[in-house]
Coordinates of C-alpha atoms in Angstrom, one line a residue:
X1 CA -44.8 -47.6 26.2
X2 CA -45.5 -51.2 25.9
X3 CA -46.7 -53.0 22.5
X4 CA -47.9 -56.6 22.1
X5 CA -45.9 -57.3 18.8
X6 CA -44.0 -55.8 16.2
X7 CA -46.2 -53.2 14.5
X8 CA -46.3 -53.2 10.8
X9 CA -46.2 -49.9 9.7
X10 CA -43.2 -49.1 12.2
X11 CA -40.9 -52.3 10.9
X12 CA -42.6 -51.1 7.4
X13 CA -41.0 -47.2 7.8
X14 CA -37.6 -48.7 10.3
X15 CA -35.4 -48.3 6.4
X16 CA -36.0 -44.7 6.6
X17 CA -34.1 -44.5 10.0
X18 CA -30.8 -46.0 8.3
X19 CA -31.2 -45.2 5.4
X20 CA -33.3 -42.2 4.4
X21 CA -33.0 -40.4 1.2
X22 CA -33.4 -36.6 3.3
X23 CA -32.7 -36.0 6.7
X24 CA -34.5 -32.7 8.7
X25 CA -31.8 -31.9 11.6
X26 CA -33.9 -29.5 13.7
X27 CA -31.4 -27.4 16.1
X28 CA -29.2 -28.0 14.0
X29 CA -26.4 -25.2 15.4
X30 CA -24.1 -22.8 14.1
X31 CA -21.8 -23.6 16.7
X32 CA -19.4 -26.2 17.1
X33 CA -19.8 -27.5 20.6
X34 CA -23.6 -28.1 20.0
X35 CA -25.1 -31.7 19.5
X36 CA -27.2 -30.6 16.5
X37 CA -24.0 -29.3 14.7
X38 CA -22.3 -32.0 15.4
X39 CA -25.1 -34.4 14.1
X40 CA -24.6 -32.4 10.4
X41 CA -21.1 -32.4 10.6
X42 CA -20.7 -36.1 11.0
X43 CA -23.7 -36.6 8.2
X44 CA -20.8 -34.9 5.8
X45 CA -17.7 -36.4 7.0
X46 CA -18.6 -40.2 7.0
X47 CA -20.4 -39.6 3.1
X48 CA -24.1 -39.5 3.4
X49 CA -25.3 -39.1 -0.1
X50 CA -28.5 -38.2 0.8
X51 CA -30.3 -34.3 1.7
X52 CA -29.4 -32.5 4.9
X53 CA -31.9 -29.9 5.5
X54 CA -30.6 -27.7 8.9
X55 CA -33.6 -26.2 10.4
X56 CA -32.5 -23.5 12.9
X57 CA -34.7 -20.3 13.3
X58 CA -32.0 -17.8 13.9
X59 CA -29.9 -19.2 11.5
X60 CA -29.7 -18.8 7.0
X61 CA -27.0 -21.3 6.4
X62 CA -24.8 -24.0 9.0
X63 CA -21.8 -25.9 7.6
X64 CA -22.3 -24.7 4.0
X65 CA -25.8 -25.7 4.1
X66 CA -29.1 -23.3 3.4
X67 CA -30.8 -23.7 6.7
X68 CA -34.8 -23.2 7.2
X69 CA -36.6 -21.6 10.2
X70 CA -39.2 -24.4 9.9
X71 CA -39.8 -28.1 9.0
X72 CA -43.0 -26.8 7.3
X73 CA -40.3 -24.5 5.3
X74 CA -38.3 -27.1 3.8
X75 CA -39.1 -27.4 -0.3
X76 CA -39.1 -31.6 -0.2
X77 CA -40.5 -34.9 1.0
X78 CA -38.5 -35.4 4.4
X79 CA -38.0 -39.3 5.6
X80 CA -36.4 -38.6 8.7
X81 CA -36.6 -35.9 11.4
X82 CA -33.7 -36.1 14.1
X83 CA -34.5 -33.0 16.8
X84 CA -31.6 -31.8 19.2
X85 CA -33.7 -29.4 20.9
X86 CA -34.5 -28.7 24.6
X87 CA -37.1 -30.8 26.2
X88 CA -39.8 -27.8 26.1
X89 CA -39.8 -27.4 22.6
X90 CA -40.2 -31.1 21.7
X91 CA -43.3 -31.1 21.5
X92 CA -44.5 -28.2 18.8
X93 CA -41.7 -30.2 16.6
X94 CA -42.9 -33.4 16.6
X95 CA -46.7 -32.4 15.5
X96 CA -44.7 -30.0 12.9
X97 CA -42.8 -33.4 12.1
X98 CA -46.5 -35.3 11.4
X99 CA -47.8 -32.3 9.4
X100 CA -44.8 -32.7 6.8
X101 CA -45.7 -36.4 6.5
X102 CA -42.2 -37.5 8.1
X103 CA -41.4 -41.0 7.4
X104 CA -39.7 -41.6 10.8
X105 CA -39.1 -39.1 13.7
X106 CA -35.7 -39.7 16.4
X107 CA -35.4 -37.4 19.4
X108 CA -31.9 -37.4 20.9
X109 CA -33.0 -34.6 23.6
X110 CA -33.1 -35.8 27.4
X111 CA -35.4 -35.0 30.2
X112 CA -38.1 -36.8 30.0
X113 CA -39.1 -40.0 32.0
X114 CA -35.5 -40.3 33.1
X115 CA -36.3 -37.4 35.2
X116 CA -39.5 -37.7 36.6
X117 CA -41.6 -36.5 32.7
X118 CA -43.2 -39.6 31.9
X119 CA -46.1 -37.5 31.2
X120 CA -44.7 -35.7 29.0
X121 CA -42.3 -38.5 27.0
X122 CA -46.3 -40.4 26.9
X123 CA -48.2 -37.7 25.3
X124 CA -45.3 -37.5 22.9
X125 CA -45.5 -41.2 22.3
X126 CA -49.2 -41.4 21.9
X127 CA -49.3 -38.2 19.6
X128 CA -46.6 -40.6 17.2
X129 CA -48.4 -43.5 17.3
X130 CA -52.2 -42.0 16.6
X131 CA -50.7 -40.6 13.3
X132 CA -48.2 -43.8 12.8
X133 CA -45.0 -41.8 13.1
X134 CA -42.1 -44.1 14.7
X135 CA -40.4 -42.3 17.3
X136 CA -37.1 -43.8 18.3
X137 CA -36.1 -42.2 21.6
X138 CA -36.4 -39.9 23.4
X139 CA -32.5 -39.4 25.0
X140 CA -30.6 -41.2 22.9
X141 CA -27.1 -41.3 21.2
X142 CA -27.8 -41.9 17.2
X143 CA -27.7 -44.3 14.7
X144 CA -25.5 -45.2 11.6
X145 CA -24.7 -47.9 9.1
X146 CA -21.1 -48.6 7.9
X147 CA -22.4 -50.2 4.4
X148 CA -24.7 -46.9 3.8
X149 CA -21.8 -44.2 4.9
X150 CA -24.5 -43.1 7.6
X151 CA -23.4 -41.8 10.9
X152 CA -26.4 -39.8 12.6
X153 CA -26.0 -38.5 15.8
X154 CA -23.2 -37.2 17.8
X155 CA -21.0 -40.1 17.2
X156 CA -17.6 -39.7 16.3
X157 CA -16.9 -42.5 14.2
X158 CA -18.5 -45.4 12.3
X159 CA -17.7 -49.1 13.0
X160 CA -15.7 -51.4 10.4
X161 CA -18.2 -52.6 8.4
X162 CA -19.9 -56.3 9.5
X163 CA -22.5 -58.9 10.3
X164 CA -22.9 -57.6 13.8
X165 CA -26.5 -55.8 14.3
X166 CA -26.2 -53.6 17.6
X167 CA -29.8 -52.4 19.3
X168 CA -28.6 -50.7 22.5
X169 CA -30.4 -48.4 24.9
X170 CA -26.9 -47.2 26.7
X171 CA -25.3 -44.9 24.3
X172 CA -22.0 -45.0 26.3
X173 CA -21.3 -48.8 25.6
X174 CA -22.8 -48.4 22.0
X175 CA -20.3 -45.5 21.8
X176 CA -17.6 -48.3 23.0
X177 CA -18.6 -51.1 20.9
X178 CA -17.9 -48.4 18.1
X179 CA -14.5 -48.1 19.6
X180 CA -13.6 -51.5 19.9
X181 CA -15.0 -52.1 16.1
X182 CA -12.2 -49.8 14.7
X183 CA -9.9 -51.0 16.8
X184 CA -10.0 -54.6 16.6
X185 CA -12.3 -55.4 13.6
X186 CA -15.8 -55.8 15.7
X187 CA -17.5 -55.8 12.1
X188 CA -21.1 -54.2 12.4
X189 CA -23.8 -54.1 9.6
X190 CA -26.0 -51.1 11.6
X191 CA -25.9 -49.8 15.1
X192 CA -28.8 -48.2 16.9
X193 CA -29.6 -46.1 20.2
X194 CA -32.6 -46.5 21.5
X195 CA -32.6 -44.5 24.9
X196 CA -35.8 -44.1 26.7
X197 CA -37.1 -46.3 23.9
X198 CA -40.5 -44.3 24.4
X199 CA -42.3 -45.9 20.7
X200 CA -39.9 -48.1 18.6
X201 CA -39.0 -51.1 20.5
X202 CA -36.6 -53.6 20.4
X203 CA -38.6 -56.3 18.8
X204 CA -39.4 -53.9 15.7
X205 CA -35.6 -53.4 15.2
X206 CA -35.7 -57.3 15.4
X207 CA -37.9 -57.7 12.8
X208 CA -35.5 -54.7 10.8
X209 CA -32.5 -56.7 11.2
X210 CA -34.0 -60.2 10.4
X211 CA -34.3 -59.1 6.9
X212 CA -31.1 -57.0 6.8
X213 CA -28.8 -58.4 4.0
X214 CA -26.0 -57.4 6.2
X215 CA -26.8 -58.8 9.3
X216 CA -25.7 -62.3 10.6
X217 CA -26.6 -61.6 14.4
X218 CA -28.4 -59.5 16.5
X219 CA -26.5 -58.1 19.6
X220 CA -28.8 -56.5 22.1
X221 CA -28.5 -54.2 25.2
X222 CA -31.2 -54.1 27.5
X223 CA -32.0 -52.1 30.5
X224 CA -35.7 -52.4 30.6
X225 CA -38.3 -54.8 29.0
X226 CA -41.3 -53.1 28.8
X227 CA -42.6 -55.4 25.8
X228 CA -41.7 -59.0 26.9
X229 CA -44.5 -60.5 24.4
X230 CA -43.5 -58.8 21.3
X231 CA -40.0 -59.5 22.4
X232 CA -40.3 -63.3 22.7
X233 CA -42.7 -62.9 19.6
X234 CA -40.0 -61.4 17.2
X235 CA -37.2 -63.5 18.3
X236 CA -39.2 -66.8 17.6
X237 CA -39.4 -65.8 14.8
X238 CA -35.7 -64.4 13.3
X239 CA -34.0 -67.0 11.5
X240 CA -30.3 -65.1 12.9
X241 CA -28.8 -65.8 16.1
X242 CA -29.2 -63.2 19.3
X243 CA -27.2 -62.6 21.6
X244 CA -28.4 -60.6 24.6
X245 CA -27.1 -58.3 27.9
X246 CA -29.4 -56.9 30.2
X247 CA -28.4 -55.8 32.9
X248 CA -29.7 -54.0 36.0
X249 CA -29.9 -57.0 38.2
X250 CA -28.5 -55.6 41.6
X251 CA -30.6 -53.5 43.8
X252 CA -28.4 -50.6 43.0
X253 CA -28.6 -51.2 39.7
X254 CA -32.1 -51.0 39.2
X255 CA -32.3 -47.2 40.3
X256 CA -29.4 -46.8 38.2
X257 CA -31.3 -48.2 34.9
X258 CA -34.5 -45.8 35.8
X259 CA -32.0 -42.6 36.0
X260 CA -30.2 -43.5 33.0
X261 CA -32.9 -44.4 30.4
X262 CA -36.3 -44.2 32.5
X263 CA -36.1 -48.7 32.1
X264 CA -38.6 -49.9 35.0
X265 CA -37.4 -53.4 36.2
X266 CA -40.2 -54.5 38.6
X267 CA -39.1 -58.7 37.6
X268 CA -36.8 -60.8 39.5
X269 CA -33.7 -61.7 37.1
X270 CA -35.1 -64.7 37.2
X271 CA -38.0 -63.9 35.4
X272 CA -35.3 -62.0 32.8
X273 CA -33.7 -65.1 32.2
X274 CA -37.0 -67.4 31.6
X275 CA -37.8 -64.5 29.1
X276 CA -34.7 -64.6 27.0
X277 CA -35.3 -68.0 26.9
X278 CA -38.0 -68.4 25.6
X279 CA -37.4 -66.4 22.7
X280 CA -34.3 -68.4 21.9
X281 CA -31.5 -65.7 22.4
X282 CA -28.5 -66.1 23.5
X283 CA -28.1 -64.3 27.3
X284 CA -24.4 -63.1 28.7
X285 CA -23.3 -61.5 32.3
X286 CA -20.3 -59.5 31.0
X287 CA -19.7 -56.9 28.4
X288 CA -16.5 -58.3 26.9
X289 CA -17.9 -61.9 26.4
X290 CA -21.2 -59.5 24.7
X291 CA -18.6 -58.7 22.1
X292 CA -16.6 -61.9 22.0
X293 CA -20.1 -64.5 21.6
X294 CA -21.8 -61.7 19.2
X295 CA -17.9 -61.8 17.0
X296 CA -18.0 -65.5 16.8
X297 CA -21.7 -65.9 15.8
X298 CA -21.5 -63.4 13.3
X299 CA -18.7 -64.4 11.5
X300 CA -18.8 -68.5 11.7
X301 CA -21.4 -71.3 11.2
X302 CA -22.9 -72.6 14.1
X303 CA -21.4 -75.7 16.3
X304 CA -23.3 -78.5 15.1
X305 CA -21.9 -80.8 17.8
X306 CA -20.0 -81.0 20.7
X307 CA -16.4 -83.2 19.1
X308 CA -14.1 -79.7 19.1
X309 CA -10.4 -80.2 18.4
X310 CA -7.9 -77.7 20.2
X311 CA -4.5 -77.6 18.8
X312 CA -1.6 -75.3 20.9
X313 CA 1.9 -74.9 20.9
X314 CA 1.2 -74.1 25.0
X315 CA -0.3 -76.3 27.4
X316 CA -1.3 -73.8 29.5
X317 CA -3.7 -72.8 27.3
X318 CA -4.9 -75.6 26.7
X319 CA -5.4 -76.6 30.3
X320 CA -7.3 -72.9 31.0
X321 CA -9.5 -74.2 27.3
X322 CA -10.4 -77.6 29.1
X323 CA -11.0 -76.1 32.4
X324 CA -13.4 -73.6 31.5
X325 CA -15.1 -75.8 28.7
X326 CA -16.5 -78.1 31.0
X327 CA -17.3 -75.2 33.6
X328 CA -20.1 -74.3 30.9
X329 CA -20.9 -77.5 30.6
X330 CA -19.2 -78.7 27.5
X331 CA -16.0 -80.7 28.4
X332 CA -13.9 -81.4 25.5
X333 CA -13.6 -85.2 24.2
X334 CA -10.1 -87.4 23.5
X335 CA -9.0 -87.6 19.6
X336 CA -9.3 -91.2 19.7
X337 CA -12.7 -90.7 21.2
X338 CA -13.9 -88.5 18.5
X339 CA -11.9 -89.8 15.5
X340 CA -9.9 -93.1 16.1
X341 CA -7.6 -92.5 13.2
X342 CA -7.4 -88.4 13.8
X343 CA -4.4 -88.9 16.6
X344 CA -2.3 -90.9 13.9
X345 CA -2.7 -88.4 11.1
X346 CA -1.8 -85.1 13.4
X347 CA 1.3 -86.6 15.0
X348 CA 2.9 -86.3 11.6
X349 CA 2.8 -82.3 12.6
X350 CA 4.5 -82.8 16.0
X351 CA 7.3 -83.9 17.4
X352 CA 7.7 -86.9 19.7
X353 CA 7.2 -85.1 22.2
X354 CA 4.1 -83.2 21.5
X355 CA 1.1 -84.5 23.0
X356 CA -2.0 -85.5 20.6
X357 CA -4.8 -86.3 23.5
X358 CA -7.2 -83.0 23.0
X359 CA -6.1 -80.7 23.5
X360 CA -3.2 -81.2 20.7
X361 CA -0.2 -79.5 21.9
X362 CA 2.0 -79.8 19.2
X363 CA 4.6 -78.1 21.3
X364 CA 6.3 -74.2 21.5
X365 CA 8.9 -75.7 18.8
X366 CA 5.9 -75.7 16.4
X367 CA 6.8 -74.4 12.8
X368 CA 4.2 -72.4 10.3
X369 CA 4.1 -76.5 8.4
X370 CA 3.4 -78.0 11.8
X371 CA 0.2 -75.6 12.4
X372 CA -1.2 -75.9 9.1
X373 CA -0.8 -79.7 8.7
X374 CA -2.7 -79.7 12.4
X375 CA -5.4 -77.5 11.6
X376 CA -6.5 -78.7 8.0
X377 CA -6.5 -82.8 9.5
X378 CA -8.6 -81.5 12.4
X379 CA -11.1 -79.6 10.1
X380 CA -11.4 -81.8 7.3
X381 CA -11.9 -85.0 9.8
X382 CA -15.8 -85.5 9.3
X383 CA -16.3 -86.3 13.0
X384 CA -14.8 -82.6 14.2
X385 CA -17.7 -80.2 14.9
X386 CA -15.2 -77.4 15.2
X387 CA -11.4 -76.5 16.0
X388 CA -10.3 -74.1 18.1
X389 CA -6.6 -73.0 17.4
X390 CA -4.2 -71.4 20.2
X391 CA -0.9 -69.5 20.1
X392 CA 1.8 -68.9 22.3
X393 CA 4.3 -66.2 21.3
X394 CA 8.1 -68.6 22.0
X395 CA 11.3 -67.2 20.7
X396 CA 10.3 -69.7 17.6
X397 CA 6.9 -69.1 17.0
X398 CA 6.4 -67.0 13.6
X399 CA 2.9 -65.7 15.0
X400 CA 1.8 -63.8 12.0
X401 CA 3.1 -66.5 9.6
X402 CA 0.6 -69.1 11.6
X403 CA -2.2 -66.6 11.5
X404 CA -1.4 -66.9 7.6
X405 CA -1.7 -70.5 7.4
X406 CA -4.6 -70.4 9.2
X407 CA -6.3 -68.3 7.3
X408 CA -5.5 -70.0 4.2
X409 CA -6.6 -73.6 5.8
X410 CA -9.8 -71.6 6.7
X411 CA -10.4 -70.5 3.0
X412 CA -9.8 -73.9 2.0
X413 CA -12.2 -75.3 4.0
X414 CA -15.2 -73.0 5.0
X415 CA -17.9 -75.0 2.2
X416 CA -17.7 -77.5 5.4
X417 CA -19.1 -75.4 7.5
X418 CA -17.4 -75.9 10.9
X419 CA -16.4 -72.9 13.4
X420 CA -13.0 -72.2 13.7
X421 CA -11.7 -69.7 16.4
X422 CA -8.1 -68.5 17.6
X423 CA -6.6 -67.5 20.9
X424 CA -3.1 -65.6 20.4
X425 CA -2.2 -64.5 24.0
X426 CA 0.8 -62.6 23.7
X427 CA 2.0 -59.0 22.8
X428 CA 2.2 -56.4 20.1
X429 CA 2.6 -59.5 17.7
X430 CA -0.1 -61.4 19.2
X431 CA -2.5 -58.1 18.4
X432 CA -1.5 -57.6 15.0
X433 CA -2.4 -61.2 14.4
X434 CA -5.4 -61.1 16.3
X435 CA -6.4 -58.2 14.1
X436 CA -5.2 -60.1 10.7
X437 CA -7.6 -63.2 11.5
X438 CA -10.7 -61.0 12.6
X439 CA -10.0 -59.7 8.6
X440 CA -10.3 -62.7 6.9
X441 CA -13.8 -63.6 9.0
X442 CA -11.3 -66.1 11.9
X443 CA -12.4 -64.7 15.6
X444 CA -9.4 -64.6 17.6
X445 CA -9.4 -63.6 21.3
X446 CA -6.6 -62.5 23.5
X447 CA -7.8 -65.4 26.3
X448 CA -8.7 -69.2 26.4
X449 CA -11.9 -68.0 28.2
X450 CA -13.1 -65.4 26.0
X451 CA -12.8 -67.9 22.7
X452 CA -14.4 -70.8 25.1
X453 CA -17.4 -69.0 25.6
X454 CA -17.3 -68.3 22.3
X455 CA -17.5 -71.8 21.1
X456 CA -20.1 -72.9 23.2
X457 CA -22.3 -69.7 22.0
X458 CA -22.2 -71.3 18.9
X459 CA -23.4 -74.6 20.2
X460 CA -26.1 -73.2 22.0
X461 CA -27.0 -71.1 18.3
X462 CA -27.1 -74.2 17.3
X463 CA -29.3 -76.1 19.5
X464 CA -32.2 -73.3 19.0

């Protein structure tokens, strides 16, 4: 249901959702296959330090826990109430859920709008919001932070933790964002479904994240955009960069959006597109650049101009770099163009051979010495914005020693404040190394494109 702006008393009770001192889960089962034993189970394997209170009325006691019959039965103040119950019994929980004084109320249950209930999924809403009880749902996945051991919902693992802030209405890609954290160091500070995203919008979760100590960037999933003014509103005003995928442009895919999360797109993608920016975020087409841009600009400064220095022991690379720099509109500049003396100093790291236009190929012979001599004249040249390192696996190439080097050149020079970002297209050694850098705070990518698009995110961060 739509909101003009942020509401205070939501963003005001939005900690209680992440990090609540007592959670209620209500069906929460006996049995193993069942969302709301799942939802406990997870609360006790990933460390949640806080009260779990089962509520299940045919039950006395569900993974070692007492359980209650009731809400209204439980002995203590409860902050959040998370319900895994059918659709039909929603209802007589949430108005148990306000008569406890619950500081924050999340229904995972389905059918509702998605299928054809909007009258229901609205009296819900409107009960919450007369007696100022967020509701984030209905039909949703969970929630969870890595930095408070939190992982509510049926979720199966948390991310790494990180300065990435996910909001997502599609649990299946949050689900896979979770995924590729573990596996290739996608750092996240919270994640949150939001589902039919009934009460608690996305510009409340905005205005959560903006002051999130964790958080360096907001990454956002949206199907629908039923609140464009609040929105616009709370991205104008967060300080951190936002990056932003909504999808649902083809015809198909609007019909698709209403089924899966009950999203209404009755704009033109056009008008999408004017939206996001407006408020200053950040919009991508694809899923895999979603992660790459929202990697890059949570982890490094922004670009603050456009003089970016490539250097690659493979030309190829560097040709697919150039190419696809100045398709988006940001064509890389000559050395001696952007620092006359820069080409002099970096040919004492290649040989004769090597070329030092820009990109720098300092040739497949290049040694650990020959990287790190390249990389630390590039950043500490004051007229490079940024560098952009590339590496090609050759029978000579020590990949994991120049992922050292350049970790330690980046170390050594981060108090200047310039992006540095990494392609190592290769194999198994490539991936260790890409997974090594992504450690120490370096975004590497497997291709030139997905670190070029990259790069330029960070120019446009910094141009808002």
């Amino acid at each position: 249901m739509k909101i003009n702006e942020a509401r205070p008393y939501v963003v005001k009770n939005l900690p209680y959702a992440l990090n609540p001192r007592s959670i209620a889960v209500v069906g929460a089962s006996r049995y193993k296959s069942k969302v709301g034993n799942k939802v406990v189970y997870e609360l006790q394997k990933w460390g949640y330090k806080g009260k779990i209170y089962p509520v299940n009325p045919r039950a006395d006691q569900v993974l070692g826990l007492k359980a209650y019959h009731t809400l209204s039965d439980i002995p203590d103040e409860i902050d959040l109430v998370f319900v895994a119950v059918p659709a039909h019994l929603v209802n007589s929980i949430v108005h148990e859920a306000v008569k406890i004084k619950a500081k924050m109320l999340v229904i995972a249950t389905s059918a509702f709008k998605e299928i054809g209930r909007g009258e229901l999924q609205n009296d819900i809403t409107e009960y919450c919001r007369e007696h100022e009880l967020p509701l984030i749902g209905p039909n949703l996945v969970g929630m969870g932070s890595p930095y408070m051991h939190f992982n509510c919902g049926f979720i199966p693992y948390l991310p790494v933790p990180g300065p990435i802030a996910m909001i997502s209405q599609s649990g299946a890609n949050l689900l896979a964002a979770l995924g590729t954290s573990q596996e290739e160091n996608l750092g996240m500070s919270f994640f949150v479904g939001l589902g039919n995203k009934a009460d608690v919008d996305f510009s409340e979760f905005i205005e959560y994240a903006e002051a999130d100590p964790h958080t360096n960037v907001l990454s956002i999933y949206i199907e629908g955009l039923d609140s464009p003014e609040a929105f616009v509103k709370s991205c104008q005003k967060c300080t951190k960069p936002i990056v932003v995928i909504k999808v649902g442009r083809s015809q198909i895919g609007v019909k698709a959006a209403f089924a899966h999360t009950a999203s209404e797109n009755p704009e033109t993608d056009e008008y999408y597109d004017s939206i996001i920016k407006e408020a200053g975020a950040i919009r991508v087409t694809t899923w895999q650049e979603f992660l790459d841009v929202s990697l890059a600009l949570g982890y490094q400064p922004t670009l603050k101009g456009d003089n970016v220095v490539m250097i690659t022991n493979g030309g190829g690379a560097g040709l697919l770099s150039c190419d696809h720099f100045e398709r988006l509109g940001m064509p890389l500049h000559e050395l001696k163009d952007i620092s006359p003396l820069l080409a002099a100093r970096i040919r004492a790291y290649m040989p004769m051979f090597g070329s030092p236009l820009n990109p720098v190929d300092i040739s497949g012979t290049a040694s650990v010495i020959q990287y790190k001599g390249a990389f630390q004249q590039a950043l500490r040249d004051p007229k490079v914005d940024g560098v952009l390192g590339a590496i090609c696996p050759t029978a000579v190439t020590d990949v994991l020693g120049v992922a050292k080097a350049a970790i330690e050149v980046y170390e050594s020079t981060k108090e200047l404040g310039k992006p540095f970002l990494m392609i190592c297209q290769g194999g198994a050694e490539c991936a260790e190394a890409i997974k090594l850098l992504r450690e120490h705070g370096i975004p590497a990518y497997k291709t030139a494109e997905q670190a070029v698009n990259a790069m330029v995110a960070l120019r446009k961060a910094a141009k808002k």
